[in-house]
mmCIF file of C-alpha atoms in Angstrom:
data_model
loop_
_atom_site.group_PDB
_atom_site.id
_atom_site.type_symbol
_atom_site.label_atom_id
_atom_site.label_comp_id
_atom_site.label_asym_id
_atom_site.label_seq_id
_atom_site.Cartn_x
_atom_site.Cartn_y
_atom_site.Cartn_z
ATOM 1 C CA UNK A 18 -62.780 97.644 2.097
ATOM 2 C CA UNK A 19 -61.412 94.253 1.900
ATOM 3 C CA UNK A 20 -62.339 92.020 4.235
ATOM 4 C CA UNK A 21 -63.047 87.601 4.886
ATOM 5 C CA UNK A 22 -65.185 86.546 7.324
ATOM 6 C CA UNK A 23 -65.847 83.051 9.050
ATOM 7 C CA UNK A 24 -68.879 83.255 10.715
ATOM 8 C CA UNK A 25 -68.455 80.563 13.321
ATOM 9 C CA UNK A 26 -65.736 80.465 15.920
ATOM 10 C CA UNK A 27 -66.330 76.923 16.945
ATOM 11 C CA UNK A 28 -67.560 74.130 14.977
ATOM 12 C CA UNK A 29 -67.778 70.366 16.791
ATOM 13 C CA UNK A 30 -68.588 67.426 14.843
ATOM 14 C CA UNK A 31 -68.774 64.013 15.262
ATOM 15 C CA UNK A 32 -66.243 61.581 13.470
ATOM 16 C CA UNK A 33 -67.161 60.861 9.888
ATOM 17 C CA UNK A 34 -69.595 63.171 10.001
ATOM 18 C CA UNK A 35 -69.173 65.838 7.098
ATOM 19 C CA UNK A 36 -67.888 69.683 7.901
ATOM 20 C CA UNK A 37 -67.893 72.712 6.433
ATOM 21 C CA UNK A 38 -66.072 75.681 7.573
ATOM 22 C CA UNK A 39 -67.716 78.997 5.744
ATOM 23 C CA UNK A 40 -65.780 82.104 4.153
ATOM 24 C CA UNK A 41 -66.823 85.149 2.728
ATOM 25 C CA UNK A 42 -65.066 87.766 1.195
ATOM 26 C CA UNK A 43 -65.303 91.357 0.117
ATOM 27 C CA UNK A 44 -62.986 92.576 -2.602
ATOM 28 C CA UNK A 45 -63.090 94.328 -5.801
ATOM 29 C CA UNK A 46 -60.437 92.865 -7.488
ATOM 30 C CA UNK A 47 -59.976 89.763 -8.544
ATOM 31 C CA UNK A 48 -58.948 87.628 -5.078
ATOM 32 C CA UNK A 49 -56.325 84.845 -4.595
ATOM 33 C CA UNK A 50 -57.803 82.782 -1.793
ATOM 34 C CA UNK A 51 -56.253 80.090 0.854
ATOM 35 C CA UNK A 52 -57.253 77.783 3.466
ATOM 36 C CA UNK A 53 -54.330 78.017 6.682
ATOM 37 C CA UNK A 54 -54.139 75.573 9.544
ATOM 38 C CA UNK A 55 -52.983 75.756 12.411
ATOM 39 C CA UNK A 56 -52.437 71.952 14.241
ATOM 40 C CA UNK A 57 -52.142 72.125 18.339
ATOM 41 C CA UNK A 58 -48.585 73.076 19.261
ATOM 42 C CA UNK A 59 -47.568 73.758 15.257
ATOM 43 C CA UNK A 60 -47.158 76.705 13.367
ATOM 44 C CA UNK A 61 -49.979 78.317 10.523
ATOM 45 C CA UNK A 62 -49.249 76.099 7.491
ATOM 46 C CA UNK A 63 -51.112 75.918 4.276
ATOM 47 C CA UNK A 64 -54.256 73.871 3.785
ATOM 48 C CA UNK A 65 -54.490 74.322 0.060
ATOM 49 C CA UNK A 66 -55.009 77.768 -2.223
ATOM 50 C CA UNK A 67 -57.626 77.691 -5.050
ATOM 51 C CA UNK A 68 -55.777 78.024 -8.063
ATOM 52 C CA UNK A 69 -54.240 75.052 -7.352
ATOM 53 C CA UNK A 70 -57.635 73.196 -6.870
ATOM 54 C CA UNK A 71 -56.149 70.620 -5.087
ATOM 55 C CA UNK A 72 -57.409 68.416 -2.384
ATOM 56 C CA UNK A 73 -55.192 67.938 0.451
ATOM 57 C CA UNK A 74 -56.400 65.441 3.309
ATOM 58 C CA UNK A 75 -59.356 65.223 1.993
ATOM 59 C CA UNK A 76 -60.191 69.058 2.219
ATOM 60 C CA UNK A 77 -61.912 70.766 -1.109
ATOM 61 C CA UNK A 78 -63.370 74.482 -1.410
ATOM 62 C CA UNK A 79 -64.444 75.839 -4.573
ATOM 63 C CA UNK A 80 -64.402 79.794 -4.845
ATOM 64 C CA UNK A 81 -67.856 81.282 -5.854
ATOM 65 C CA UNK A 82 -67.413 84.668 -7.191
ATOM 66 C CA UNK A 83 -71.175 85.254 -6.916
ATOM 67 C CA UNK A 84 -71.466 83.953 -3.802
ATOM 68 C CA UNK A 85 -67.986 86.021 -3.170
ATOM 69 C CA UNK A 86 -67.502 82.576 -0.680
ATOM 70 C CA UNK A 87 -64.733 79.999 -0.234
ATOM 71 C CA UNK A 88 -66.132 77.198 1.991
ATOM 72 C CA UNK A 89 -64.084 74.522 3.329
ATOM 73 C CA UNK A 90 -65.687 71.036 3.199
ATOM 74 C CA UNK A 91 -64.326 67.438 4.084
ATOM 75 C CA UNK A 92 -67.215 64.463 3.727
ATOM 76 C CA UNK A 93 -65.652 62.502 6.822
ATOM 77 C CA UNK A 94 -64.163 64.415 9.193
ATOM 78 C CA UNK A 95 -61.316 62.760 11.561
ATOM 79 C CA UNK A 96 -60.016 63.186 14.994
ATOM 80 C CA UNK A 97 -57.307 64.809 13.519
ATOM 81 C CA UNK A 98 -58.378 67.483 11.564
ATOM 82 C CA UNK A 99 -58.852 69.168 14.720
ATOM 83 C CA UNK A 100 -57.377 72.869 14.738
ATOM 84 C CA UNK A 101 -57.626 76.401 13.464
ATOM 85 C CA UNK A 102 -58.451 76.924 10.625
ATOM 86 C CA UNK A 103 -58.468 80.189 8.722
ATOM 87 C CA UNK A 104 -59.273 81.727 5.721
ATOM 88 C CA UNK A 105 -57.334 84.233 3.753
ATOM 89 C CA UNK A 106 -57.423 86.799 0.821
ATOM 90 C CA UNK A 107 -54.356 87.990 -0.881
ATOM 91 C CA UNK A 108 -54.962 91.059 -3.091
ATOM 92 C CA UNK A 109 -54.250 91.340 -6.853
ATOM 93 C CA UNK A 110 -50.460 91.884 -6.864
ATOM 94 C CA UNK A 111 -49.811 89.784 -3.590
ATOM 95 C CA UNK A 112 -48.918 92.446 -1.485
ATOM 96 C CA UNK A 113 -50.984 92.113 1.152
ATOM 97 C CA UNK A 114 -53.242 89.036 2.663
ATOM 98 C CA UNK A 115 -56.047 89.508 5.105
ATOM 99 C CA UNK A 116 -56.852 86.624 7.317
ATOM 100 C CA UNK A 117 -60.320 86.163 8.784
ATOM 101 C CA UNK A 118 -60.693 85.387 12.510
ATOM 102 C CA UNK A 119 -60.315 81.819 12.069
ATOM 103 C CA UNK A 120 -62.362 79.207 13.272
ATOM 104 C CA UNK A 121 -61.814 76.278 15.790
ATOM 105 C CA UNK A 122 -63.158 72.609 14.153
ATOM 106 C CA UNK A 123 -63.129 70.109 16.809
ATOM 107 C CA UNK A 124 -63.879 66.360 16.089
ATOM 108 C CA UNK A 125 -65.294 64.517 18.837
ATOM 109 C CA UNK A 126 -64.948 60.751 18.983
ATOM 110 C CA UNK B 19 -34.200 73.534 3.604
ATOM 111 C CA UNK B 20 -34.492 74.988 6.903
ATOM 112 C CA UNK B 21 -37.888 76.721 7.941
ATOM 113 C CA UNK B 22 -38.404 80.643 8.699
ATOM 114 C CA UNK B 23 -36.963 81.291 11.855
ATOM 115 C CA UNK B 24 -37.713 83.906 14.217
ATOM 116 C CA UNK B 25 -35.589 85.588 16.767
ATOM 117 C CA UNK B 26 -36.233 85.963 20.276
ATOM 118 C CA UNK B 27 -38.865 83.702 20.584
ATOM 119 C CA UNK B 28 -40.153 85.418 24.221
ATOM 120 C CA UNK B 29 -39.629 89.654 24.695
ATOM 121 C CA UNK B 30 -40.847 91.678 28.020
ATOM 122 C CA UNK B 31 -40.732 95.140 28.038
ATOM 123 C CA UNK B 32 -42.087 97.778 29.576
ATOM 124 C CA UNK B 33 -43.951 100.357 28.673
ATOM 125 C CA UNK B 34 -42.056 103.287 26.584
ATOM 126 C CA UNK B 35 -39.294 100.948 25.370
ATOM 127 C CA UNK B 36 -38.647 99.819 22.576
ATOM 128 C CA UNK B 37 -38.122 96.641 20.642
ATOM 129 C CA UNK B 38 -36.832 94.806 17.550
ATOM 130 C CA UNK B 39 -37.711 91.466 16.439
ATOM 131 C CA UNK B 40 -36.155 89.105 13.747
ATOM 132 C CA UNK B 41 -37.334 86.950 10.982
ATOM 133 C CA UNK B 42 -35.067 84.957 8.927
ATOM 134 C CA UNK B 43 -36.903 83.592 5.467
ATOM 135 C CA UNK B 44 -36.550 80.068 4.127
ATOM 136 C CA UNK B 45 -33.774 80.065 1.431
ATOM 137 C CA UNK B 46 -33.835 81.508 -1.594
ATOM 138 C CA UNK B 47 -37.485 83.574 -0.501
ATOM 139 C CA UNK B 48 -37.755 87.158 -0.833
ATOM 140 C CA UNK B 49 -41.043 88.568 0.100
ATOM 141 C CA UNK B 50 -41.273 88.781 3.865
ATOM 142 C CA UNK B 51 -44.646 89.687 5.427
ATOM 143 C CA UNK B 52 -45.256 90.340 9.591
ATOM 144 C CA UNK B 53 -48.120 89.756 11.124
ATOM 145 C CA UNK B 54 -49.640 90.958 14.431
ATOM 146 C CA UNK B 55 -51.893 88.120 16.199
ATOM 147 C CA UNK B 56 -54.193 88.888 18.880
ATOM 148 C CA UNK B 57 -56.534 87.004 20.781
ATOM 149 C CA UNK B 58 -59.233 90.103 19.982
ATOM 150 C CA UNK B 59 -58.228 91.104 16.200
ATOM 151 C CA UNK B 60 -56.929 87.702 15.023
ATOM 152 C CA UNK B 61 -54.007 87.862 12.596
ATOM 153 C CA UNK B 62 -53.558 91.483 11.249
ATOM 154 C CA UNK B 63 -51.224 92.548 8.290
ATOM 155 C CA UNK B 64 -48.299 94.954 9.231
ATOM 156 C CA UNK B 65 -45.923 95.008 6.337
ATOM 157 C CA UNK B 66 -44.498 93.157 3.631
ATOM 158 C CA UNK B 67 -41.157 93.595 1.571
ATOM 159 C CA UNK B 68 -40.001 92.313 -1.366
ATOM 160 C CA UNK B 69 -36.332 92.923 -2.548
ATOM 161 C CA UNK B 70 -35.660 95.147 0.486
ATOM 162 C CA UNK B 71 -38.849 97.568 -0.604
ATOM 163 C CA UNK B 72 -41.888 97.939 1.614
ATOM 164 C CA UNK B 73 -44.433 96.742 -0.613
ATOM 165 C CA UNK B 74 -47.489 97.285 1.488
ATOM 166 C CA UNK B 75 -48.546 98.549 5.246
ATOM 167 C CA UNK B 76 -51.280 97.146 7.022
ATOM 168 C CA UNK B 77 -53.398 99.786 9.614
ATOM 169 C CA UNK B 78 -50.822 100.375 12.266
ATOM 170 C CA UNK B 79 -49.402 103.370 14.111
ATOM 171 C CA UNK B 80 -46.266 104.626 12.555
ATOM 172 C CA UNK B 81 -44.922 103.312 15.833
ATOM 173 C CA UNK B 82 -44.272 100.247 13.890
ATOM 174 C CA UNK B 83 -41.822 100.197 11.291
ATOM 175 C CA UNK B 84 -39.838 97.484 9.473
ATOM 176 C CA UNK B 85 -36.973 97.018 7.121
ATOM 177 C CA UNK B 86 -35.434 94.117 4.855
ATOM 178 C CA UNK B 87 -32.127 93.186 4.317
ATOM 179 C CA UNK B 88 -30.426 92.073 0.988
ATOM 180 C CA UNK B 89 -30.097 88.789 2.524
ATOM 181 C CA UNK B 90 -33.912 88.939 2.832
ATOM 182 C CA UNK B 91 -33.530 88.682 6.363
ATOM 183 C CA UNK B 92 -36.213 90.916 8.111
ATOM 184 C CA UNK B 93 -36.409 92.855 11.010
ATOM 185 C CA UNK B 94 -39.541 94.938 12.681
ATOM 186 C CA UNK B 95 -39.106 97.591 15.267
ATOM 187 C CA UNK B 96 -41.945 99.049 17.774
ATOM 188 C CA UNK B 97 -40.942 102.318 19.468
ATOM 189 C CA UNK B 98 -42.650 103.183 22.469
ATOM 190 C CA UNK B 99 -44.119 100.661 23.460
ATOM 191 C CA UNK B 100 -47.719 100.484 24.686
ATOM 192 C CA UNK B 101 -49.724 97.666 26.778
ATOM 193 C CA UNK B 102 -51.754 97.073 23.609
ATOM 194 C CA UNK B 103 -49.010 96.205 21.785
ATOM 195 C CA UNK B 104 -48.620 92.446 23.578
ATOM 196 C CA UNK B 105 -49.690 90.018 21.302
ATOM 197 C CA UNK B 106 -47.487 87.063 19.009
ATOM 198 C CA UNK B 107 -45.955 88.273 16.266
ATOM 199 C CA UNK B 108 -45.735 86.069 13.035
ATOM 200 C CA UNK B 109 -43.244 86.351 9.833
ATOM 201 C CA UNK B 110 -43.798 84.803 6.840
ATOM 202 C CA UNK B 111 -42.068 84.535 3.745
ATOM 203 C CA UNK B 112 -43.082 83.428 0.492
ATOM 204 C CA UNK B 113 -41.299 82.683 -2.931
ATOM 205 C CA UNK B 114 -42.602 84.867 -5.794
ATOM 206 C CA UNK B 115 -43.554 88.464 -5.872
ATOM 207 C CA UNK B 116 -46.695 87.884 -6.374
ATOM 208 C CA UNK B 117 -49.393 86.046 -4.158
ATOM 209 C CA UNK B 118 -48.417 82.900 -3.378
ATOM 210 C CA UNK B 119 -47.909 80.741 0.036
ATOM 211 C CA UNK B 120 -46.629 81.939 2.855
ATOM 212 C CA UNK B 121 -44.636 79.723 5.416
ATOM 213 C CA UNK B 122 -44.436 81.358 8.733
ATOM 214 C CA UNK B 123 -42.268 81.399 11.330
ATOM 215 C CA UNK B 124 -42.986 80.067 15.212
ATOM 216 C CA UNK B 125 -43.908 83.740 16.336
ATOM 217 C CA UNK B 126 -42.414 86.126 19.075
ATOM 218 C CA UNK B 127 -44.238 86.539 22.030
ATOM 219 C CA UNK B 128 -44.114 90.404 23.152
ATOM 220 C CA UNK B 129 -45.439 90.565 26.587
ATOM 221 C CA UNK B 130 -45.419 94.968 27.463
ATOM 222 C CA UNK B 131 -45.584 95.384 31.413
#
């Protein structure tokens, strides 16, 4: 069964110090994988998506198929990269996309 | 271009009724997905559509059905309504038919009494 998994509900860090939020996946296929965040008050937007291999605010995760893991890492974390964050899996054909249970990052001054 | 919008943004019911929410895609998007989110299960997949076909259904009770519209508009209907089925629900839409990024809406909030 398909299924993405972030291990810690909570992670607090310190400003500047580095973060990385964990995801691992089960699928057979061949996975299309995305980072969502959710700001206080806003609505689930997109972080960034692998193919695209992009780094947005800072934000990198590189998809190990051996590993079958999709870690989110920043080197300095900032007050304001406090929120949810979840990972998420859309299966070959984009039919469907399985979130994991997201977890809360929150960057203490 | 104007964001997904969904419509109401609060619903209380009661228990046996039932209920229809809204979801209005972005412009020019065709693949509509709904989500349920919970504070226990997180965000779990209900449907999607794509061209006014159900593409996909996620674990739920066939309580929960859906439709699309040729203007891509959605809507998702719960019949019977049970306490377990309070919880925000999200729409999002996406551009291509295949996976790609979702923008979702600002939820509905079902509260059953």
């Amino acid at each position: 069964a398909q299924r993405v998994t972030q291990p810690e509900k909570l992670l607090s860090v310190f400003k500047g110090a580095p973060v990385e939020l964990k995801c691992n996946y089960s699928y057979s296929g061949s996975p299309e994988l995305f980072w969502y965040v959710q700001y206080s008050r806003q609505r689930l937007q997109l972080l960034l998506r692998h193919i695209s291999r992009e780094s947005i605010k800072g934000f990198t995760a590189d998809l190990n198929k051996g590993e079958t893991s999709f870690h989110l890492k920043k080197p300095f974390a900032q007050e304001e990269d406090s929120a949810m964050y979840y990972c998420a899996l859309t299966q070959t054909g984009g039919f469907k996309t399985i979130f994991g249970a997201g977890t809360r990052l929150f960057v203490k001054a | 271009k104007a964001g997904v919008t969904q419509t109401p943004r609060y619903l209380i019911k009661t228990r046996g009724q039932q209920v229809t929410l809204s979801c209005s895609p972005i412009s020019g998007h065709r693949s509509v997905s709904w989500y349920q989110q919970t504070p226990g299960q997180g965000l779990q997949f209900l449907f999607e559509y794509f061209s006014e076909t159900q593409r996909n259904k996620g674990n739920f009770p066939g309580r929960f059905s859906g439709r699309q519209f040729s203007n891509s508009r959605s809507e998702m209907n719960v019949s019977t309504l049970e306490l377990g089925d309070s919880a925000l629900y999200l729409c999002a839409s996406s551009l291509t038919s295949g996976p790609d990024t979702q923008y979702f809406g600002p939820g509905t909030r079902l509260t059953v009494l």
